[in-house]
Amino acid sequence: MKKMNDPCNRIIGGNIRRIRRDKKSVGVKMGPQHIAKHIDVSTQQVSKYEVGKNRIPASTLFRIAQCLEVRVEDLFEGCQ
Protein backbone atom coordinates (compact mmCIF):
# COMPACT_ATOMS: atom_id res chain seq x y z
CA MET A 1 0.00 0.00 0.00
CA LYS A 2 1.40 3.41 -0.97
CA LYS A 3 1.92 6.06 1.64
CA MET A 4 0.00 9.33 1.41
CA ASN A 5 3.25 11.18 0.77
CA ASP A 6 3.83 9.26 -2.46
CA PRO A 7 6.19 11.26 -4.72
CA CYS A 8 3.61 11.29 -7.50
CA ASN A 9 1.10 13.06 -5.23
CA ARG A 10 3.68 15.80 -4.62
CA ILE A 11 4.49 16.05 -8.34
CA ILE A 12 0.82 16.36 -9.33
CA GLY A 13 0.24 18.96 -6.62
CA GLY A 14 3.34 20.86 -7.69
CA ASN A 15 2.16 20.82 -11.29
CA ILE A 16 -1.21 22.21 -10.25
CA ARG A 17 0.48 24.99 -8.27
CA ARG A 18 2.94 25.76 -11.11
CA ILE A 19 0.24 25.92 -13.78
CA ARG A 20 -1.98 28.06 -11.54
CA ARG A 21 0.86 30.49 -10.80
CA ASP A 22 1.89 30.63 -14.46
CA LYS A 23 -1.65 31.64 -15.40
CA LYS A 24 -1.79 34.13 -12.56
CA SER A 25 1.50 35.71 -13.70
CA VAL A 26 -0.03 36.55 -17.08
CA GLY A 27 -3.06 38.21 -15.53
CA VAL A 28 -5.54 35.33 -15.33
CA LYS A 29 -7.43 35.34 -12.02
CA MET A 30 -6.20 32.04 -10.65
CA GLY A 31 -5.65 31.91 -6.90
CA PRO A 32 -6.26 28.78 -4.85
CA GLN A 33 -9.64 30.28 -3.96
CA HIS A 34 -10.63 30.23 -7.64
CA ILE A 35 -9.82 26.52 -7.97
CA ALA A 36 -11.54 25.76 -4.65
CA LYS A 37 -14.74 27.44 -5.80
CA HIS A 38 -14.62 25.69 -9.18
CA ILE A 39 -14.20 22.20 -7.69
CA ASP A 40 -16.36 22.88 -4.61
CA VAL A 41 -13.76 22.27 -1.88
CA SER A 42 -12.13 24.56 0.69
CA THR A 43 -9.09 26.67 -0.11
CA GLN A 44 -7.29 24.69 2.60
CA GLN A 45 -8.04 21.49 0.69
CA VAL A 46 -6.56 22.95 -2.51
CA SER A 47 -3.45 23.88 -0.52
CA LYS A 48 -3.18 20.28 0.72
CA TYR A 49 -3.52 19.03 -2.85
CA GLU A 50 -0.80 21.42 -4.04
CA VAL A 51 1.76 20.16 -1.52
CA GLY A 52 0.81 16.51 -2.05
CA LYS A 53 -0.51 16.03 1.46
CA ASN A 54 -3.84 14.63 0.22
CA ARG A 55 -4.50 12.39 -2.74
CA ILE A 56 -6.73 13.85 -5.40
CA PRO A 57 -9.67 11.77 -6.62
CA ALA A 58 -9.81 11.21 -10.39
CA SER A 59 -13.02 13.23 -10.78
CA THR A 60 -11.40 16.14 -8.93
CA LEU A 61 -8.28 15.94 -11.12
CA PHE A 62 -10.58 16.17 -14.12
CA ARG A 63 -12.33 19.27 -12.73
CA ILE A 64 -9.00 20.89 -11.77
CA ALA A 65 -7.70 20.33 -15.32
CA GLN A 66 -10.87 21.96 -16.68
CA CYS A 67 -10.45 24.91 -14.33
CA LEU A 68 -6.81 25.36 -15.35
CA GLU A 69 -7.69 24.77 -19.02
CA VAL A 70 -5.10 22.01 -19.42
CA ARG A 71 -5.22 18.31 -20.25
CA VAL A 72 -5.40 15.89 -17.31
CA GLU A 73 -2.12 14.39 -18.59
CA ASP A 74 -0.42 17.76 -18.00
CA LEU A 75 -1.03 17.36 -14.28
CA PHE A 76 0.92 14.07 -14.29
CA GLU A 77 4.02 15.49 -15.99
CA GLY A 78 7.07 14.09 -14.21
CA CYS A 79 5.32 11.12 -12.56
CA GLN A 80 6.76 7.70 -13.30
XYZ file of N, CA, C and O in Angstrom:
320
model
N 0.843 -1.178 0.000
C 0.000 0.000 0.000
C 0.889 1.242 0.000
O 1.808 1.360 0.791
N 0.589 2.202 -0.885
C 1.398 3.410 -0.966
C 1.079 4.359 0.175
O -0.058 4.457 0.629
N 2.106 5.055 0.607
C 1.925 6.063 1.645
C 1.268 7.298 1.038
O 1.367 7.548 -0.149
N 0.646 8.111 1.879
C -0.004 9.334 1.413
C 1.005 10.315 0.830
O 0.667 11.117 -0.005
N 2.258 10.234 1.276
C 3.254 11.180 0.775
C 3.992 10.603 -0.436
O 5.163 10.863 -0.640
N 3.286 9.825 -1.235
C 3.825 9.258 -2.457
C 4.394 10.387 -3.321
O 3.759 11.435 -3.465
N 5.573 10.198 -3.898
C 6.186 11.259 -4.716
C 5.279 11.750 -5.841
O 5.285 12.938 -6.161
N 4.488 10.867 -6.413
C 3.607 11.288 -7.504
C 2.550 12.280 -7.010
O 2.204 13.214 -7.720
N 2.061 12.109 -5.789
C 1.098 13.064 -5.230
C 1.721 14.452 -5.135
O 1.079 15.455 -5.438
N 2.982 14.512 -4.713
C 3.679 15.804 -4.620
C 3.914 16.400 -6.004
O 3.796 17.607 -6.189
N 4.245 15.560 -6.975
C 4.490 16.048 -8.337
C 3.208 16.611 -8.934
O 3.207 17.705 -9.512
N 2.104 15.879 -8.803
C 0.823 16.357 -9.329
C 0.442 17.674 -8.663
O 0.067 18.636 -9.330
N 0.554 17.725 -7.345
C 0.237 18.957 -6.624
C 1.120 20.109 -7.052
O 0.658 21.236 -7.240
N 2.408 19.825 -7.226
C 3.340 20.857 -7.689
C 2.992 21.344 -9.084
O 3.115 22.541 -9.387
N 2.563 20.430 -9.939
C 2.162 20.824 -11.292
C 0.926 21.713 -11.257
O 0.841 22.698 -11.995
N -0.013 21.374 -10.394
C -1.209 22.213 -10.253
C -0.809 23.614 -9.804
O -1.234 24.615 -10.386
N 0.036 23.691 -8.783
C 0.484 24.994 -8.271
C 1.240 25.772 -9.344
O 0.997 26.958 -9.551
N 2.142 25.097 -10.068
C 2.938 25.764 -11.113
C 2.045 26.305 -12.226
O 2.179 27.470 -12.618
N 1.126 25.484 -12.704
C 0.235 25.918 -13.783
C -0.628 27.084 -13.309
O -0.813 28.073 -14.022
N -1.140 26.975 -12.088
C -1.981 28.058 -11.535
C -1.192 29.356 -11.442
O -1.659 30.418 -11.862
N 0.029 29.278 -10.932
C 0.859 30.485 -10.798
C 1.268 31.044 -12.155
O 1.338 32.262 -12.328
N 1.547 30.168 -13.113
C 1.886 30.631 -14.462
C 0.731 31.423 -15.062
O 0.939 32.474 -15.670
N -0.479 30.930 -14.883
C -1.650 31.638 -15.404
C -1.849 32.956 -14.661
O -2.160 33.973 -15.272
N -1.640 32.918 -13.351
C -1.793 34.133 -12.556
C -0.779 35.197 -12.976
O -1.085 36.379 -13.023
N 0.445 34.756 -13.331
C 1.498 35.707 -13.695
C 1.210 36.426 -15.012
O 1.787 37.471 -15.278
N 0.323 35.877 -15.833
C -0.032 36.551 -17.082
C -1.401 37.225 -16.984
O -2.029 37.536 -17.979
N -1.861 37.424 -15.768
C -3.058 38.210 -15.533
C -4.365 37.445 -15.426
O -5.422 38.048 -15.297
N -4.321 36.130 -15.469
C -5.541 35.333 -15.325
C -5.829 35.171 -13.836
O -4.949 34.785 -13.065
N -7.054 35.471 -13.431
C -7.434 35.345 -12.024
C -7.404 33.866 -11.650
O -8.272 33.090 -12.063
N -6.377 33.460 -10.887
C -6.200 32.036 -10.646
C -5.555 31.773 -9.295
O -4.520 31.135 -9.209
N -6.145 32.246 -8.222
C -5.648 31.909 -6.900
C -6.215 30.572 -6.462
O -7.097 30.007 -7.123
N -5.711 30.034 -5.352
C -6.259 28.776 -4.853
C -7.760 28.876 -4.574
O -8.486 27.900 -4.716
N -8.218 30.075 -4.226
C -9.639 30.275 -3.961
C -10.473 30.029 -5.218
O -11.579 29.499 -5.149
N -9.927 30.422 -6.372
C -10.629 30.231 -7.639
C -10.817 28.738 -7.922
O -11.905 28.296 -8.295
N -9.739 27.970 -7.744
C -9.824 26.521 -7.969
C -10.796 25.900 -6.957
O -11.633 25.079 -7.319
N -10.674 26.307 -5.699
C -11.535 25.760 -4.647
C -13.012 25.963 -4.990
O -13.823 25.037 -4.855
N -13.346 27.148 -5.445
C -14.736 27.441 -5.798
C -15.170 26.586 -6.990
O -16.271 26.043 -6.997
N -14.292 26.448 -7.970
C -14.622 25.687 -9.181
C -14.855 24.203 -8.887
O -15.723 23.584 -9.500
N -14.078 23.633 -7.965
C -14.199 22.198 -7.688
C -14.981 21.919 -6.406
O -15.092 20.775 -5.984
N -15.495 22.978 -5.783
C -16.358 22.875 -4.607
C -15.676 22.192 -3.414
O -16.198 21.246 -2.824
N -14.469 22.694 -3.089
C -13.762 22.274 -1.875
C -13.246 23.539 -1.200
O -13.322 24.627 -1.758
N -12.669 23.396 -0.015
C -12.131 24.559 0.690
C -10.777 24.963 0.091
O -10.096 24.145 -0.534
N -10.409 26.195 0.318
C -9.093 26.673 -0.109
C -8.006 25.868 0.594
O -6.977 25.548 -0.005
N -8.242 25.510 1.845
C -7.285 24.689 2.601
C -7.089 23.345 1.911
O -5.975 22.832 1.837
N -8.152 22.769 1.384
C -8.038 21.487 0.687
C -7.197 21.632 -0.572
O -6.356 20.782 -0.871
N -7.380 22.709 -1.312
C -6.561 22.955 -2.512
C -5.093 23.066 -2.109
O -4.216 22.508 -2.770
N -4.826 23.756 -1.012
C -3.447 23.880 -0.524
C -2.861 22.511 -0.194
O -1.698 22.236 -0.508
N -3.651 21.639 0.408
C -3.181 20.284 0.717
C -2.912 19.501 -0.556
O -1.951 18.744 -0.639
N -3.769 19.681 -1.564
C -3.524 19.030 -2.850
C -2.211 19.523 -3.451
O -1.418 18.735 -3.969
N -1.985 20.833 -3.395
C -0.804 21.421 -4.039
C 0.512 20.981 -3.413
O 1.534 20.991 -4.088
N 0.516 20.627 -2.151
C 1.756 20.158 -1.521
C 1.835 18.635 -1.478
O 2.804 18.071 -0.979
N 0.808 17.971 -2.005
C 0.810 16.512 -2.046
C 0.447 15.845 -0.746
O 0.680 14.655 -0.564
N -0.135 16.595 0.165
C -0.511 16.025 1.462
C -1.719 15.100 1.329
O -1.812 14.099 2.027
N -2.647 15.447 0.443
C -3.837 14.632 0.223
C -3.863 14.145 -1.217
O -3.522 14.887 -2.136
N -4.303 12.910 -1.395
C -4.502 12.386 -2.743
C -5.699 13.078 -3.365
O -6.640 13.466 -2.671
N -5.645 13.180 -4.687
C -6.728 13.853 -5.399
C -7.541 12.810 -6.156
O -6.991 12.095 -6.993
N -8.836 12.719 -5.878
C -9.675 11.772 -6.618
C -9.659 12.080 -8.115
O -9.490 13.240 -8.529
N -9.853 11.056 -8.933
C -9.813 11.212 -10.390
C -10.808 12.263 -10.877
O -10.476 13.091 -11.737
N -12.009 12.253 -10.339
C -13.016 13.227 -10.777
C -12.583 14.651 -10.440
O -12.839 15.589 -11.204
N -11.894 14.817 -9.324
C -11.399 16.136 -8.929
C -10.244 16.559 -9.824
O -10.147 17.725 -10.217
N -9.366 15.619 -10.174
C -8.284 15.935 -11.120
C -8.869 16.436 -12.434
O -8.376 17.391 -13.020
N -9.922 15.775 -12.885
C -10.575 16.174 -14.125
C -11.104 17.605 -14.024
O -10.893 18.423 -14.919
N -11.776 17.924 -12.911
C -12.332 19.268 -12.734
C -11.236 20.316 -12.568
O -11.363 21.448 -13.055
N -10.128 19.960 -11.906
C -8.997 20.891 -11.773
C -8.407 21.178 -13.151
O -8.109 22.334 -13.486
N -8.240 20.134 -13.961
C -7.704 20.328 -15.318
C -8.626 21.253 -16.121
O -8.141 22.139 -16.844
N -9.929 21.074 -15.992
C -10.870 21.957 -16.685
C -10.712 23.403 -16.212
O -10.691 24.330 -17.020
N -10.604 23.576 -14.911
C -10.448 24.913 -14.334
C -9.182 25.587 -14.844
O -9.186 26.767 -15.178
N -8.102 24.815 -14.904
C -6.813 25.363 -15.351
C -6.693 25.416 -16.871
O -5.717 25.943 -17.399
N -7.674 24.837 -17.556
C -7.692 24.774 -19.020
C -6.465 24.051 -19.571
O -5.779 24.525 -20.467
N -6.191 22.875 -18.975
C -5.099 22.013 -19.424
C -5.639 20.590 -19.554
O -6.750 20.295 -19.103
N -4.850 19.723 -20.163
C -5.219 18.309 -20.250
C -4.911 17.640 -18.905
O -3.977 18.046 -18.214
N -5.653 16.630 -18.549
C -5.395 15.892 -17.307
C -3.957 15.372 -17.312
O -3.275 15.415 -16.287
N -3.482 14.916 -18.472
C -2.118 14.394 -18.587
C -1.072 15.417 -18.159
O -0.015 15.053 -17.643
N -1.364 16.695 -18.380
C -0.421 17.757 -18.001
C -0.182 17.767 -16.489
O 0.911 18.133 -16.032
N -1.166 17.370 -15.725
C -1.034 17.360 -14.276
C -0.098 16.237 -13.809
O 0.451 16.311 -12.720
N 0.084 15.213 -14.638
C 0.918 14.070 -14.290
C 2.347 14.196 -14.807
O 3.153 13.285 -14.603
N 2.684 15.297 -15.436
C 4.020 15.493 -15.990
C 5.084 15.290 -14.908
O 5.032 15.903 -13.851
N 5.995 14.368 -15.163
C 7.069 14.095 -14.211
C 6.828 12.878 -13.318
O 7.732 12.427 -12.627
N 5.608 12.327 -13.324
C 5.315 11.116 -12.557
C 5.823 9.913 -13.343
O 5.763 9.888 -14.561
N 6.282 8.910 -12.630
C 6.762 7.704 -13.302
C 5.987 6.507 -12.864
O 5.546 6.357 -11.818
